[in-house]
Short mmCIF file of C-alpha atoms in Angstrom, two decimals:
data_model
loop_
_atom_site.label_atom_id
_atom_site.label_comp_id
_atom_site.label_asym_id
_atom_site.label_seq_id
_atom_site.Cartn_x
_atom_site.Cartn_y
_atom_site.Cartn_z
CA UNK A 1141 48.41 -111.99 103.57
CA UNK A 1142 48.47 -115.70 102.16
CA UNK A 1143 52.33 -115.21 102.33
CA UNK A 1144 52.02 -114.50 106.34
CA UNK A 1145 49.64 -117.10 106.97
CA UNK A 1146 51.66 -119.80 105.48
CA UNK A 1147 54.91 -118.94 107.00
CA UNK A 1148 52.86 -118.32 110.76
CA UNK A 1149 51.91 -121.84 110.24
CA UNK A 1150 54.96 -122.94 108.86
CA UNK A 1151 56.98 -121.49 111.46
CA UNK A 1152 54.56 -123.13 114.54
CA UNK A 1153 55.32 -126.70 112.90
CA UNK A 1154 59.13 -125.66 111.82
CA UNK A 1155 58.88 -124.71 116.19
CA UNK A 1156 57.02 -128.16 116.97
CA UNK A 1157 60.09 -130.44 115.07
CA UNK A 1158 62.33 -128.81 116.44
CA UNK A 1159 61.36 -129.31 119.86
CA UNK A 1160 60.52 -132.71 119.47
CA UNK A 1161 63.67 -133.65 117.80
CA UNK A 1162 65.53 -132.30 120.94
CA UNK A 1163 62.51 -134.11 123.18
CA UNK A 1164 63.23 -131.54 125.50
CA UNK A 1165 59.58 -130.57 126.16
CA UNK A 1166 57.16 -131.75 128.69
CA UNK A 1167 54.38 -133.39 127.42
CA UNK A 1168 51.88 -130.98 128.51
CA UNK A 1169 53.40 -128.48 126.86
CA UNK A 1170 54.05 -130.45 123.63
CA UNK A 1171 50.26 -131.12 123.44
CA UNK A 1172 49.23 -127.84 124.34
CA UNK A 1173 51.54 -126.05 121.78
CA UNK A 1174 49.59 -128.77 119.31
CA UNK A 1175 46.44 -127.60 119.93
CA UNK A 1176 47.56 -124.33 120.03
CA UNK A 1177 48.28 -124.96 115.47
CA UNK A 1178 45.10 -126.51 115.32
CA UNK A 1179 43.76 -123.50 116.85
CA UNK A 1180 45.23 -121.48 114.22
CA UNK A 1181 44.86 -123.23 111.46
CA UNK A 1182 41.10 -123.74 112.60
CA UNK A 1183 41.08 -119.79 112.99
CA UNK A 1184 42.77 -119.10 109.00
CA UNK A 1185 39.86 -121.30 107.79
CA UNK A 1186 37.15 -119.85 109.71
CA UNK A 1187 37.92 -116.31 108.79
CA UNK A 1188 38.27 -117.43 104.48
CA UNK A 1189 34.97 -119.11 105.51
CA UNK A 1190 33.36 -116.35 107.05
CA UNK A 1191 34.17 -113.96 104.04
CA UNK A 1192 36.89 -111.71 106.51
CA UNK A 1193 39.88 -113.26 104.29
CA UNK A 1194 39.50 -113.72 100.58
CA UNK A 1195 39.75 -117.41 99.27
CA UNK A 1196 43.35 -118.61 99.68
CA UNK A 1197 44.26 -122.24 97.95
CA UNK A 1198 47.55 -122.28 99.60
CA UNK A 1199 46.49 -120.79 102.61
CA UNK A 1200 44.30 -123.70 103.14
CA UNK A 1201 46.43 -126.15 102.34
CA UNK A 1202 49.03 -124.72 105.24
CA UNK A 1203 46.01 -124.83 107.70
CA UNK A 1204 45.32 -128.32 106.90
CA UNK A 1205 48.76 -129.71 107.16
CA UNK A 1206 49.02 -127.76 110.71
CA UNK A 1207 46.17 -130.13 111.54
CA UNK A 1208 46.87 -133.25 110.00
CA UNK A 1209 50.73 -132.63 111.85
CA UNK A 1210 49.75 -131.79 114.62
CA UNK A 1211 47.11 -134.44 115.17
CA UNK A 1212 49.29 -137.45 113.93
CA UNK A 1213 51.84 -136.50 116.73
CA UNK A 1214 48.91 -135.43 119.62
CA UNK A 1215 47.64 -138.60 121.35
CA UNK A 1216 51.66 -139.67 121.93
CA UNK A 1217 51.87 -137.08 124.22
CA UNK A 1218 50.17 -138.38 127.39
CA UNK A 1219 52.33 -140.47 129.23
CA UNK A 1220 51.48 -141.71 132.48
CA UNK A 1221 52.27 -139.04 134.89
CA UNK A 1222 51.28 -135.96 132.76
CA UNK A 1223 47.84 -136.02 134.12
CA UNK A 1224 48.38 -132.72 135.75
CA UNK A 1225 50.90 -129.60 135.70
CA UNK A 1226 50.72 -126.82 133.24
CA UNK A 1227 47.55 -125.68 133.74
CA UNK A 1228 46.96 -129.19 131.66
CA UNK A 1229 42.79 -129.18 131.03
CA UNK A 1230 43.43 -132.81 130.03
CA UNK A 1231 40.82 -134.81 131.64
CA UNK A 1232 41.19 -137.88 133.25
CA UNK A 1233 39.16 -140.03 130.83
CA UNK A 1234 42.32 -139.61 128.37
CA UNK A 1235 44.05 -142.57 130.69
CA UNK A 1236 41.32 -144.56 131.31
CA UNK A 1237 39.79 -144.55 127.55
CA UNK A 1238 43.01 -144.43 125.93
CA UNK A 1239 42.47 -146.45 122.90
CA UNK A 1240 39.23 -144.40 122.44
CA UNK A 1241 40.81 -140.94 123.16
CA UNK A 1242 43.76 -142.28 120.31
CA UNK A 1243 41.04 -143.20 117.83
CA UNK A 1244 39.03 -139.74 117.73
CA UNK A 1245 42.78 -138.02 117.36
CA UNK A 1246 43.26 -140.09 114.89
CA UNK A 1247 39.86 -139.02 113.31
CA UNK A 1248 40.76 -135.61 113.16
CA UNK A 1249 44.12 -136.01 111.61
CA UNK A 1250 42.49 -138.71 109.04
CA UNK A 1251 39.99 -135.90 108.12
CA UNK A 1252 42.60 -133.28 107.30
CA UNK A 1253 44.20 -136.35 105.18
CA UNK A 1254 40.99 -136.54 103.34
CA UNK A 1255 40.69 -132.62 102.83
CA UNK A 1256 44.57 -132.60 101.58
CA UNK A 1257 43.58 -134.71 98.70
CA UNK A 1258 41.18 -132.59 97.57
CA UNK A 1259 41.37 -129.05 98.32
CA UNK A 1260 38.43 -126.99 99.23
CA UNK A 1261 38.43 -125.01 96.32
CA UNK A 1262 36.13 -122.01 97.55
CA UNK A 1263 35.03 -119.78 100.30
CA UNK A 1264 31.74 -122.32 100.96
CA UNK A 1265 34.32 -125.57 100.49
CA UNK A 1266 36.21 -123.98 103.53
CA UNK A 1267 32.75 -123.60 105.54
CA UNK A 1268 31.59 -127.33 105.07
CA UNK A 1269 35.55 -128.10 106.03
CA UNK A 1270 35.40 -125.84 109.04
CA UNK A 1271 32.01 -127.51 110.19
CA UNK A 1272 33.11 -130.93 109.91
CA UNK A 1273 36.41 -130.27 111.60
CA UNK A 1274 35.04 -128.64 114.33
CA UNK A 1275 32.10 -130.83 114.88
CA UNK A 1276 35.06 -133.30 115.10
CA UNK A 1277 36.88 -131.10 117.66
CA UNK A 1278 33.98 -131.34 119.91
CA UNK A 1279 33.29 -135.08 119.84
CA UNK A 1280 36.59 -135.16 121.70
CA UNK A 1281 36.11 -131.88 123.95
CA UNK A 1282 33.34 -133.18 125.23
CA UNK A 1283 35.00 -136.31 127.45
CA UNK A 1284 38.12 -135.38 127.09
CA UNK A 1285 38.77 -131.93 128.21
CA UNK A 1286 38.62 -130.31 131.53
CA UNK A 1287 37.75 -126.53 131.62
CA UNK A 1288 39.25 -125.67 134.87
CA UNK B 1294 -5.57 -134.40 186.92
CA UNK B 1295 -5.86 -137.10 184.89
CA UNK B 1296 -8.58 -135.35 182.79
CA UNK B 1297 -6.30 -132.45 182.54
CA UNK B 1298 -3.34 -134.34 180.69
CA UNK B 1299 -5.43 -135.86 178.09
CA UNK B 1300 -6.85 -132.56 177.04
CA UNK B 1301 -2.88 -131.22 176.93
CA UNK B 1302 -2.23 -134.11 175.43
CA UNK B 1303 -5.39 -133.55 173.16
CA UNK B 1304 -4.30 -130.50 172.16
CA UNK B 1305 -1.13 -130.80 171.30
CA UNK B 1306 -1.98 -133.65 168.93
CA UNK B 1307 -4.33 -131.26 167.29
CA UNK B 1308 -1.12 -128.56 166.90
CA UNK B 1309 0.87 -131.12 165.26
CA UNK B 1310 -2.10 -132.65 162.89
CA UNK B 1311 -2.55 -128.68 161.89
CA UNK B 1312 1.22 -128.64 161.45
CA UNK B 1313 1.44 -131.85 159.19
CA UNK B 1314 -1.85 -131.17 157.42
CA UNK B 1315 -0.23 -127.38 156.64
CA UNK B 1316 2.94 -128.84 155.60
CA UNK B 1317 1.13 -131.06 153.48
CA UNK B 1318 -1.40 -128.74 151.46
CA UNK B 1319 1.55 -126.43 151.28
CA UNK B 1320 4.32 -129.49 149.63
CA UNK B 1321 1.52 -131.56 147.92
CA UNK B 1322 2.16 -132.17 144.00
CA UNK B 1323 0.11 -129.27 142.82
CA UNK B 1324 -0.73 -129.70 138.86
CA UNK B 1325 -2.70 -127.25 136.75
CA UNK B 1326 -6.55 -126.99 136.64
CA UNK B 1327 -7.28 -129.52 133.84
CA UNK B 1328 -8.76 -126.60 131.92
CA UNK B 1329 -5.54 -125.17 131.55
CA UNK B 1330 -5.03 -127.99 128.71
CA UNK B 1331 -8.45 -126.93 126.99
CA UNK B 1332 -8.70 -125.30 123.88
CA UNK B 1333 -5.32 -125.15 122.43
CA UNK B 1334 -5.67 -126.82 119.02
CA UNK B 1335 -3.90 -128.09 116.66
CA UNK B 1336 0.00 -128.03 117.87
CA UNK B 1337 2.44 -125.60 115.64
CA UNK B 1338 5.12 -128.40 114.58
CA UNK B 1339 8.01 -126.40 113.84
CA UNK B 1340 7.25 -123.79 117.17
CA UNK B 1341 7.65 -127.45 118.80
CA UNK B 1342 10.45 -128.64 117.12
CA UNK B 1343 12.45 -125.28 118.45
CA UNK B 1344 11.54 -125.94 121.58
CA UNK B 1345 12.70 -129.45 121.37
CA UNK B 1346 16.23 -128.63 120.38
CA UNK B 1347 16.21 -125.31 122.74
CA UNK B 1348 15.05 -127.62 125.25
CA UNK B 1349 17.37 -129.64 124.96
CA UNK B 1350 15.78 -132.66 125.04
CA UNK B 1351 18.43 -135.25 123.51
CA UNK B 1352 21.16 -134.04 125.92
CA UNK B 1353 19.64 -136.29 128.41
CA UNK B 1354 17.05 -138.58 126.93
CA UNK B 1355 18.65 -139.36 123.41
CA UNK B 1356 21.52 -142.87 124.09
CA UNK B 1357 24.80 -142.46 125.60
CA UNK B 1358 26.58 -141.11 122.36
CA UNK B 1359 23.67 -140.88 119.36
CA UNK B 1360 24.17 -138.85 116.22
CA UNK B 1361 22.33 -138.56 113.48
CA UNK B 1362 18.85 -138.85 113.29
CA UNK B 1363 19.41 -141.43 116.62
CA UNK B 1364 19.54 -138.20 118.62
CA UNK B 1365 15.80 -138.02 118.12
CA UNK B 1366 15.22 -141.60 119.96
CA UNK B 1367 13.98 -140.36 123.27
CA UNK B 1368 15.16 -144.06 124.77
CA UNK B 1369 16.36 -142.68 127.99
CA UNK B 1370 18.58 -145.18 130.12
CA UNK B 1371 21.76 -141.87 130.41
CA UNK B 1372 22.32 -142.00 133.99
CA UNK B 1373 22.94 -138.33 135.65
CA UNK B 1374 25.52 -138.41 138.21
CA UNK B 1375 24.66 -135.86 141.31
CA UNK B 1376 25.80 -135.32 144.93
CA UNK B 1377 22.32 -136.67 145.66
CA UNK B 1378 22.76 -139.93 143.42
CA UNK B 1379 22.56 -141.21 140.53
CA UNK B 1380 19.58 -140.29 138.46
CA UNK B 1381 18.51 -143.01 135.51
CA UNK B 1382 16.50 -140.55 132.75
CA UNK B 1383 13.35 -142.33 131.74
CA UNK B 1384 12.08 -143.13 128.07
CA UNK B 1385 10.25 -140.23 126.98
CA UNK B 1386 9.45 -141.70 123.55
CA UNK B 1387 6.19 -142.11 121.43
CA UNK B 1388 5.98 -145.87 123.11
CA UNK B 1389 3.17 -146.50 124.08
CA UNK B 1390 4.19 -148.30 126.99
CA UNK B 1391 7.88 -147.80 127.79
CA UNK B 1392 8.01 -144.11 126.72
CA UNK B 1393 4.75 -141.59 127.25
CA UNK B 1394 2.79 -142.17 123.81
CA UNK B 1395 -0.14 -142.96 125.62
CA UNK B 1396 0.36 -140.10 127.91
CA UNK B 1397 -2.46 -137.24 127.92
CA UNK B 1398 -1.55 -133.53 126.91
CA UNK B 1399 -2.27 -132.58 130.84
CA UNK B 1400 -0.08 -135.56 132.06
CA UNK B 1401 3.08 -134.19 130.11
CA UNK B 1402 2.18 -131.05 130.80
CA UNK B 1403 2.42 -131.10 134.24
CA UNK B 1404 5.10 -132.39 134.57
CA UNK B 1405 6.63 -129.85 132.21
CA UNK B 1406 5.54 -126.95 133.90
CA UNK B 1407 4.36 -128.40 137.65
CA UNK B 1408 7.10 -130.92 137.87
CA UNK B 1409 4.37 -133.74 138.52
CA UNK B 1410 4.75 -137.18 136.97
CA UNK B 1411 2.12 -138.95 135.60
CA UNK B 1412 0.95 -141.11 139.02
CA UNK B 1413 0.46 -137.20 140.50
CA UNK B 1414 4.19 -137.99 142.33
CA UNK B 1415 6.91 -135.14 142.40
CA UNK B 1416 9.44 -135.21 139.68
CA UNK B 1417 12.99 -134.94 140.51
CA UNK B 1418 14.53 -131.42 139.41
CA UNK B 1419 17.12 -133.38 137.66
CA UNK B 1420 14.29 -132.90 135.05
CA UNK B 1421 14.18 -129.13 134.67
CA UNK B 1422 10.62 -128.01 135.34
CA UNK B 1423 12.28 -125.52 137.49
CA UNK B 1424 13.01 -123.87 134.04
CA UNK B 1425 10.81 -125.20 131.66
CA UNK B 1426 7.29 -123.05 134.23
CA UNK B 1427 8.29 -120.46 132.53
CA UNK B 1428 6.88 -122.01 129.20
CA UNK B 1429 3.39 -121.65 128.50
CA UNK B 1430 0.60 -124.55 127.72
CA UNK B 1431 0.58 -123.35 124.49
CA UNK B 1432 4.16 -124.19 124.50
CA UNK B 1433 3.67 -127.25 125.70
CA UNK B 1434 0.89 -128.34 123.48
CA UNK B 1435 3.15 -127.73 120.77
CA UNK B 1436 6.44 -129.63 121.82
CA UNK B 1437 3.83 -132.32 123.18
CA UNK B 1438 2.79 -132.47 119.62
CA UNK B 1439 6.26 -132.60 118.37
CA UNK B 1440 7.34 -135.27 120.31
CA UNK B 1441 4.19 -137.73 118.92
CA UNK B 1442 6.30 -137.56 115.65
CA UNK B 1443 9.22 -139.00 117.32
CA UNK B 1444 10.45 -142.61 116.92
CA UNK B 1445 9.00 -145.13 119.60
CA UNK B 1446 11.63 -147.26 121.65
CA UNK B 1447 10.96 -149.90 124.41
CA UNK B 1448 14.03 -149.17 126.46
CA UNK B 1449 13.12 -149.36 129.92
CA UNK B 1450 15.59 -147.33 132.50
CA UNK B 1451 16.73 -148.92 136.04
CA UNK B 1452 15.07 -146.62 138.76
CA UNK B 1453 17.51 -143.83 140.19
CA UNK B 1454 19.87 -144.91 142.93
CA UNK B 1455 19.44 -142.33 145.74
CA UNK B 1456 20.63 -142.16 149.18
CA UNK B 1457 18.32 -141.25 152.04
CA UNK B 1458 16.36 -138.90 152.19
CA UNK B 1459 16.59 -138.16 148.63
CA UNK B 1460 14.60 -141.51 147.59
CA UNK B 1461 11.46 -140.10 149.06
CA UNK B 1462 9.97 -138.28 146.71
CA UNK B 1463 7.39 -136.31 149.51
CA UNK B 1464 10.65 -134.54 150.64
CA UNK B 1465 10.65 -132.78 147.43
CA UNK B 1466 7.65 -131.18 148.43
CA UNK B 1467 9.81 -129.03 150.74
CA UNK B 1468 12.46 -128.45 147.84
CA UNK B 1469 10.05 -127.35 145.76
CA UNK B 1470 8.31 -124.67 147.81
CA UNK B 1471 11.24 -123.07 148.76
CA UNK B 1472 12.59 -123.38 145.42
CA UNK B 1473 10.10 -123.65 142.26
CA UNK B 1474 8.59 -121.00 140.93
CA UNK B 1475 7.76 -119.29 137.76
CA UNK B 1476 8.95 -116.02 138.17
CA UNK B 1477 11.31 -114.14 135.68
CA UNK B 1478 14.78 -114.37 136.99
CA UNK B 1479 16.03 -111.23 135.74
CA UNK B 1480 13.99 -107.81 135.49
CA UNK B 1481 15.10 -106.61 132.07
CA UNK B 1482 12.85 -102.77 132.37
CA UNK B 1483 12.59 -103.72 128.87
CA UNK B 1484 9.77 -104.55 126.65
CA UNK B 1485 11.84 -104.81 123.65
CA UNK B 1486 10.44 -107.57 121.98
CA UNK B 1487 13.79 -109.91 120.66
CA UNK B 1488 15.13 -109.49 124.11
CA UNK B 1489 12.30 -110.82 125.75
CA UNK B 1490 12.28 -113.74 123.82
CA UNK B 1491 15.82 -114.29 124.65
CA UNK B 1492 14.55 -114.07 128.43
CA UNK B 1493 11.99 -116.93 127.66
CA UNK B 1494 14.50 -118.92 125.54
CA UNK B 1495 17.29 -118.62 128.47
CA UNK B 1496 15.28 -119.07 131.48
CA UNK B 1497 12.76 -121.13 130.11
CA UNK B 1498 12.79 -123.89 127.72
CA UNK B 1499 16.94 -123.40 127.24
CA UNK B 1500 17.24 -123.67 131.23
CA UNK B 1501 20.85 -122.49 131.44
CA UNK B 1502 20.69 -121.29 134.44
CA UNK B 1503 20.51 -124.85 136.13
CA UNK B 1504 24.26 -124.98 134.94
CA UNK B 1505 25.40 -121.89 134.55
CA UNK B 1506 24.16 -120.38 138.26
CA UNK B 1507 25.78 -121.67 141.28
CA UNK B 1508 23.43 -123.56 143.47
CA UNK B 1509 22.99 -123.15 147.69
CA UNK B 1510 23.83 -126.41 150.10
CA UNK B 1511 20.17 -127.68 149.69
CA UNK B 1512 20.52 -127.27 145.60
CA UNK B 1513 18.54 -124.10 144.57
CA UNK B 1514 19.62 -121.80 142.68
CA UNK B 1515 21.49 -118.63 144.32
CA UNK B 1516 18.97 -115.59 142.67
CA UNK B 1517 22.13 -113.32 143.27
CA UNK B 1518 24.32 -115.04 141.36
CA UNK B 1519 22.38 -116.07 137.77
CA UNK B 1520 24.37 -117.25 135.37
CA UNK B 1521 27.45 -116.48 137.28
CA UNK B 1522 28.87 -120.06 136.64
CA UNK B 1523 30.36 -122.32 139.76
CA UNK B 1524 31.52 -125.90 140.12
CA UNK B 1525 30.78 -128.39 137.66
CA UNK B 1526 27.34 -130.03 139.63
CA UNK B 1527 28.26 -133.28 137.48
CA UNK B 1528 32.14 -133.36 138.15
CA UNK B 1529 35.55 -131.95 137.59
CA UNK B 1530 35.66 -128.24 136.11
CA UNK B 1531 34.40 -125.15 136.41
CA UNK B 1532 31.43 -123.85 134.40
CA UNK B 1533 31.39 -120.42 133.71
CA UNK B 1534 29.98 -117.49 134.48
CA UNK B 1535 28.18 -116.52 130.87
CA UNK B 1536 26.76 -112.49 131.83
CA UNK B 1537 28.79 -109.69 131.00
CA UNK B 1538 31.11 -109.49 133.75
CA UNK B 1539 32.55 -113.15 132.67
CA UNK B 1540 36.47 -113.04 132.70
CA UNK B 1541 36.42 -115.82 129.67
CA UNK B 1542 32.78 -114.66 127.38
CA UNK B 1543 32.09 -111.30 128.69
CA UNK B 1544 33.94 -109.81 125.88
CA UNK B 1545 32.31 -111.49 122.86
CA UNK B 1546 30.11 -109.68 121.05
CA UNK B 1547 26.49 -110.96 120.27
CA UNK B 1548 27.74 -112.16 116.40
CA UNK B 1549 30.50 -113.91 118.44
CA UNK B 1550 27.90 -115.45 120.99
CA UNK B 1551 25.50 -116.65 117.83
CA UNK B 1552 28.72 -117.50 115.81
CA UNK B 1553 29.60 -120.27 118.67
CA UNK B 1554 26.19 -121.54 119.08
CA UNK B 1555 26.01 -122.06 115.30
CA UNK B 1556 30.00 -123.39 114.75
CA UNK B 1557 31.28 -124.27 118.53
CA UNK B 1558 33.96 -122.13 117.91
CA UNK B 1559 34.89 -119.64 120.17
CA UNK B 1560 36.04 -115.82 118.90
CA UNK B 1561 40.04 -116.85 118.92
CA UNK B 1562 38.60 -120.42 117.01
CA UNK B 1563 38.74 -122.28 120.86
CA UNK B 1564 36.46 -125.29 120.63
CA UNK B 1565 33.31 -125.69 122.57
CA UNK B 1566 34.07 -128.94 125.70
CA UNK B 1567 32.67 -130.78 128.34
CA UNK B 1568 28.77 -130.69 128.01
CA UNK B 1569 28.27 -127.49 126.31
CA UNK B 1570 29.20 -129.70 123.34
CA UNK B 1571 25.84 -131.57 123.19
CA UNK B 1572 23.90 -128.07 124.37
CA UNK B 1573 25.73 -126.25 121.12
CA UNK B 1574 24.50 -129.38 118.83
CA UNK B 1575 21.04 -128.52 119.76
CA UNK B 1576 21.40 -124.91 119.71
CA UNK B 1577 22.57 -124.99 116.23
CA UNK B 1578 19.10 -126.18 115.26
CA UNK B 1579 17.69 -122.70 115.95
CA UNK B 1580 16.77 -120.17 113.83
CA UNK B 1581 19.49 -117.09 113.27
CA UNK B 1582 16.79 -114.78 115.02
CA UNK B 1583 16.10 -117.05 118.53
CA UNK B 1584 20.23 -117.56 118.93
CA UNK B 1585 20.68 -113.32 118.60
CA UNK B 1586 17.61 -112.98 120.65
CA UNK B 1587 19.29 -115.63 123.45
CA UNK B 1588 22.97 -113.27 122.94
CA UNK B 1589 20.74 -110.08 123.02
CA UNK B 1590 19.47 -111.31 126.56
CA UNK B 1591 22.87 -112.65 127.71
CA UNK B 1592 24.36 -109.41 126.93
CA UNK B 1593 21.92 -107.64 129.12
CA UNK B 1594 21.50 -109.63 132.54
CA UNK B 1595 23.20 -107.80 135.57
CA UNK B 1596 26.89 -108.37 135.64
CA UNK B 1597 28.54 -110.58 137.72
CA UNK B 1598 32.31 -111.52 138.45
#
């Protein structure tokens, strides 16, 4: 189980590299496949957290690279001109609050940091990790994201 | 002949006076009996707390952004974009003077549950009385009480910017009749006891239904259609339909509903957006048993697509 997790993970970031080595991707689908790891990695924590997975050290350390990886490379992907296409629920504030919209990115990713260097070492670690993550999560939802 | 005119004349100004005095009795601000406010004791602090997060109170009243205890500053000054204008919420903090400390428990009251301000004027339903009738002076004395323990602030809010005829407040008179009441929205044929509090969380206090149920061209909700979902009345988006036929919740069980309310994470670990972000943060205040009761009732309103 902590083997498949890992290498899931693993294997979404080895994917993410890859692509944007080649910088073949469209933005919107960059940043969507980003979200789509933090997703994940958000959904590895919550179920140690909620007692459906037992306590997994490296497990958790997988989900919070996913997140601190995927955040540092999120905010690049919004050029002007990707406000729309692919079903993007980007909302507009991204490109007229830029600097803000960067900054609580970068929040998320600087948490995950701060989580790396200290493991949670138990089931309730992972619950106060999960519930300051995804308070995070919805700072930024909140302006930033168009359900359409 | 000239005798005859005046008395048609006569007459017909006595048809129209009926008219405009009916119309008037029928759309005048209509608050409680002041004995409704009699009696009620000491308010339950903690019953009024719930109903102050439920209520969802801060969403509108707390500053542009507060966390923290700062979410508890009732400062007002947001302003509420709506196809009618732009709506400046007022200071409903323990000041004295800027907010409603020196308010009376029948003053806030009805304008709680009668949608009357203090000066006996109709409130906008930007405010949701529409919702919060369905609470009880009881209720009221408690949250009333609540409040009191609040922090004071001397913010004063611009007045709303309204186009015609929305800036005259007697025109809400209309609105209201054809729209306020008090009624249950939903006929559960139940009397089980958690999912009738779930009934008065949702359609009361909690007011999701003025989101989450599409509204008609004059702005009342469609009875049809509750919690349904529709466009986004403050923008962009879609919000959606939250009964059991919903293509996107319908699906979630009630541990999945309370589990979001509680995290903001959705079943497949989603994150809660847009302005259900600041209705989750007060949700998660509530007690395990009011967020399954609110589930339990979500999970039995009629079904809509």
């Amino acid at each position: 189980m902590r083997l498949k997790s890992t290498v899931v993970i693993g294997a979404v970031l080895g994917c993410l590299s890859f692509s944007s080595a080649f910088a073949q991707e469209e933005p919107q689908s960059a940043r969507q496949a980003q979200m789509k790891v933090v997703g994940q990695s958000m959904k590895e924590l919550g179920a140690i957290a909620k007692g459906e997975k037992p306590y997994d050290g490296a497990a958790v350390k997988a989900a919070l690279e996913g997140v601190s990886t995927s955040m540092k490379a999120f905010p690049d992907q919004f050029p002007a001109g990707t406000e729309t296409g692919m079903e993007t629920e980007a909302a507009p504030a991204i490109w007229e609050k830029t600097d803000d919209f960067r900054a609580k990115s970068d929040k998320l990713a600087a948490e995950a940091d701060t989580l790396l260097a200290s493991v949670p070492a138990d089931q309730a670690g992972v619950g106060a990790a999960m519930k300051a993550l995804g308070a995070t999560c919805g700072d930024c939802h909140e302006t930033y994201r168009l359900k359409r | 002949m000239a005798l005859r005119w005046t008395r048609i004349l006569g007459a017909g100004a006595a048809v129209v006076a009926v008219g405009v005095a009916a119309a008037w009795f029928l759309t005048k601000p209509a608050p409680l009996p002041e004995d409704s406010w009699a009696g009620l004791g000491e308010p339950d602090l903690a019953r009024g707390e719930t109903l102050f997060w439920v209520g969802g109170c801060a969403g509108c009243h707390a500053a542009k952004g507060a966390t923290g205890d700062a979410v508890k500053v009732m400062s007002g000054g947001l302003p509420l974009t709506s196809p009618f204008g732009t709506f400046h919420v007022p200071n409903i903090s323990s000041d004295p003077n800027a907010g409603i400390g020196a308010w009376t428990l029948a003053e806030f009251g009805n304008a709680m549950l009668r949608g009357v301000g203090k000066g006996g004027e109709h409130l906008y339903p930007s405010f949701p009385y529409t919702s919060y009738a369905r609470m009880s002076p009881e209720d009221v004395n408690n949250l009333f009480g609540y409040m009191k323990t609040l922090p004071a602030s001397s913010n004063v809010a611009p007045p709303h910017e309204l186009g015609f005829p929305y800036n005259i407040r007697a025109t809400l008179g209309g609105w209201k009749f054809l729209f306020f009441n008090s009624e249950p929205w939903v006929d559960l044929a139940s009397a089980d006891e958690k999912l009738q509090r779930g009934q008065f969380l949702v359609e009361g206090p909690g007011h999701c239904g003025e989101c989450h149920t599409p509204r008609n061209a004059l702005g009342g909700l469609e009875a049809g259609q509750w919690l349904a979902g529709g466009p986004n009345p403050e923008g962009e988006g879609r919000i959606p339909n939250i009964t059991p036929g919903s293509r996107s919740v319908g699906s979630w069980s009630e541990g999945d509903l309370v589990n979001y309310f509680q995290t903001g994470f959705t079943p497949d670990y989603d994150s809660v957006g847009g302005s259900m972000v600041e209705v989750q943060k007060n949700l998660s205040h509530l007690s395990q048993g009011d967020l399954e009761a609110i589930a339990a009732y979500l999970k039995a309103v009629p079904e809509r697509q």
